[in-house]
Amino acid sequence: MKIGLRLSLVFAASLCLLGGVIPIKANENTKIRVDKVENLSSDFIMGTDISTVIAQEQSGVEYKDENGNVKDIFDILKENGVNYIRVRVWNNPYDHNGHGYGAGNSDIEKAIEIGKRATAHGMRLLVDFHYSDFWADPGRQVPPKDWTNMNVSEKSEALYQYTKASLEKIKAAGVNVGMVQVGNETTSSGIAGEAGEERYQLFAAGAKAVREVDATILIAFHFTNPDKTETILNYAKGLSDHHIDYDVFATSYYSFWHGNLDNLTSVLKTVTEKYGKKTLVAETSYAYTLEDGDGQQNVIRTQNQMLVGGYPASIQGQSHALRDVIDAANKASALGIFYWEPAWTPVSSKGKEVNTPIWEKYGSGWASSAVIGYDPNVNQENYGGSEWDNQALFDFTGKALPSLATFKYVYTGLNTNLEYDKNEETELQESLLSNSSFEEEDLSDYTFNDFIKRRQDTPKTGKYAMNFYNGTSDYTTGVERKVTLPAGTYQFSAQIQGGDTNGSEDIYAFARAEAVNVQSEKIKLAGWSNWQIAKLSFTLTKETEVTLGVFVKANKGSWGTIDDLLLTKEGVDKIKLGTTLSSAKEKLAETMHYTKDSLANLKEQVEEAQVILQKDDATQAEIDAECEALQTAIQALVPLENQSSSNV
């Protein structure tokens, strides 16, 4: 198991309490500390990818500055130090009836509209060609519908013509294009459906088109997984060996997936020193809360992910994560960084039932139902809204978070007298199973077959996980182990991700023993890094040997990963009460904002909550009741202006 992971920052208002991360409220005007980044050039790219912004605005989203004033989002970004905008471009993100695929319906027209607004605000544009009609990433590089039956030569010519025509159209609209990406996260899956040697023909075609349109535009190739040092450096070597004409080697970096920052700096430096190329962090982000704002489950949502990421899920944690990526890139003399989708906030707080028609109409969710059948990772169960709203730099109401100002304050520093503990250690929730995340090479406690292996590809946490795949036929596989447990009630869960299924997969966690035969709800694989939890509970009346595991039955060519087998014995959960108590104490400090009587009522409830929190034999019913009473007392606070107006 992986425990004792060191947080790079734990700010006073977001300390871990009783094993849980306390999120700062999304709309709270929180004072943050930003440490200065030394030797930072004035032309360092402080970029954001806001590809969904048009769809967001069409859905009714308004953006506000930190004081709550509604403004053009480009004004807000510029005021906070943003100087570059990135926008993805999909060839034809619509079905045959013209229904958009979602995630901004990011076609060339949207790119032009965003680019014109960026240019009007003195910003440059990075055009990110995916060469697909929808998402292109390490898990899939589906060619555009119009390119489906083309061979490599035909596809190369189509890519050249499309790139050239699109770029000419953008420039003709007066957009200040500074950089173009030829492909998006073009790792093992290649580009436009072409992997292996064939990819280089397409790379060269895209680069040629950009050079012919405007030789001053920087050409970038974008990869990811910088934690796999040898692999990512081999991509740089491949570009060099094939004499590809380009300027910028770009990588994504998300700390909850991609290892430590020192390694990122080292990779970027190596590319520059060995191949003479500029470098760029094309994508990064971090969560400021683990809450969900729109009814669509978020990609990053667990305490374990935050602990692996290295920062608490708070506004301060988000700011510090962004500051540290800027620092790591600057140490490598990189061009800069882009924060991915900081404006992808909820379209409303009314939940999935209300939001779904909005997502479907305007394309403001991560995927619409229209894309089912084109993208193999989208199905009837998982399409929907934003899965990134808790990583935005705006709160759930569209108000700018203090962390947005990190872009400008890294030059000077901000509130550097505020204290924080860089050495705070917090443990991941401990599993009763040894080697539950497969970090140890000795797997003798587990049973599995030939179609599943311990590998370093896409672990949920740490460096290793169990990867399953069979490219020759449909297959059955899984992993299981036996463990003897005393009487009690237990929770068992497993993290699972994968893709390329035909919808018939049969995947679930299970627990089997004398008088016990329980399985979780079945999991449908939803694509690369779309982790899902298979979970179940069971009760033992006496000491019993139990077999725990994950069963997989899937079609030829499907693939996936199993990680983090978490077995815990049920006890009481005080985390929500601790979170609510923290919020209540902050309200008590706001003596100038609420009436004395309502604050006195809250103070009394806080004292009762503290007693319950410290009570060793408190029942779950007592804890839940106290939490509800505390929430009621917070909601019952009477603002002073209301008191005054009622006396007029």
mmCIF file of C-alpha atoms in Angstrom, residues 51-52 86-95 100-112 126-136 142-147 162-163 166 181 183-184 192:
data_model
loop_
_atom_site.group_PDB
_atom_site.id
_atom_site.type_symbol
_atom_site.label_atom_id
_atom_site.label_comp_id
_atom_site.label_asym_id
_atom_site.label_seq_id
_atom_site.Cartn_x
_atom_site.Cartn_y
_atom_site.Cartn_z
ATOM 1 C CA SER A 51 -12.257 25.615 -25.780
ATOM 2 C CA THR A 52 -15.702 25.160 -24.175
ATOM 3 C CA ARG A 86 -5.309 27.585 -26.496
ATOM 4 C CA VAL A 87 -8.227 26.177 -28.454
ATOM 5 C CA ARG A 88 -8.812 22.671 -29.795
ATOM 6 C CA VAL A 89 -10.162 22.095 -33.282
ATOM 7 C CA TRP A 90 -12.151 19.052 -34.383
ATOM 8 C CA ASN A 91 -12.834 18.451 -38.069
ATOM 9 C CA ASN A 92 -16.580 17.810 -37.922
ATOM 10 C CA PRO A 93 -17.939 17.356 -34.384
ATOM 11 C CA TYR A 94 -21.542 16.750 -35.498
ATOM 12 C CA ASP A 95 -23.633 13.740 -36.450
ATOM 13 C CA GLY A 100 -23.077 18.472 -31.801
ATOM 14 C CA TYR A 101 -20.819 15.966 -30.080
ATOM 15 C CA GLY A 102 -20.297 18.199 -27.029
ATOM 16 C CA ALA A 103 -17.227 19.477 -25.172
ATOM 17 C CA GLY A 104 -17.704 22.822 -26.871
ATOM 18 C CA ASN A 105 -18.621 21.440 -30.316
ATOM 19 C CA SER A 106 -15.099 22.619 -31.050
ATOM 20 C CA ASP A 107 -15.091 23.221 -34.795
ATOM 21 C CA ILE A 108 -13.102 25.765 -36.799
ATOM 22 C CA GLU A 109 -15.805 28.436 -36.413
ATOM 23 C CA LYS A 110 -15.612 28.229 -32.619
ATOM 24 C CA ALA A 111 -11.820 28.490 -32.831
ATOM 25 C CA ILE A 112 -12.100 31.638 -34.940
ATOM 26 C CA LEU A 126 -2.429 28.312 -29.907
ATOM 27 C CA VAL A 127 -4.463 26.214 -32.365
ATOM 28 C CA ASP A 128 -4.662 22.583 -31.236
ATOM 29 C CA PHE A 129 -5.598 20.385 -34.225
ATOM 30 C CA HIS A 130 -6.821 16.987 -32.979
ATOM 31 C CA TYR A 131 -7.388 15.534 -36.487
ATOM 32 C CA SER A 132 -10.503 13.802 -35.235
ATOM 33 C CA ASP A 133 -14.176 14.686 -34.957
ATOM 34 C CA PHE A 134 -13.949 14.354 -31.166
ATOM 35 C CA TRP A 135 -11.420 13.756 -28.406
ATOM 36 C CA ALA A 136 -7.923 12.634 -29.400
ATOM 37 C CA VAL A 142 -10.206 8.134 -34.072
ATOM 38 C CA PRO A 143 -9.829 9.591 -37.584
ATOM 39 C CA PRO A 144 -12.449 12.047 -38.856
ATOM 40 C CA LYS A 145 -15.486 10.408 -40.434
ATOM 41 C CA ASP A 146 -14.499 11.758 -43.848
ATOM 42 C CA TRP A 147 -11.082 10.068 -43.596
ATOM 43 C CA TYR A 162 -7.235 20.561 -43.931
ATOM 44 C CA THR A 163 -4.495 22.134 -41.808
ATOM 45 C CA SER A 166 -8.157 25.922 -41.620
ATOM 46 C CA GLN A 181 -0.208 21.867 -32.473
ATOM 47 C CA GLY A 183 -2.047 16.546 -33.086
ATOM 48 C CA ASN A 184 -3.050 16.195 -29.457
ATOM 49 C CA ALA A 192 -5.704 10.228 -36.827
#
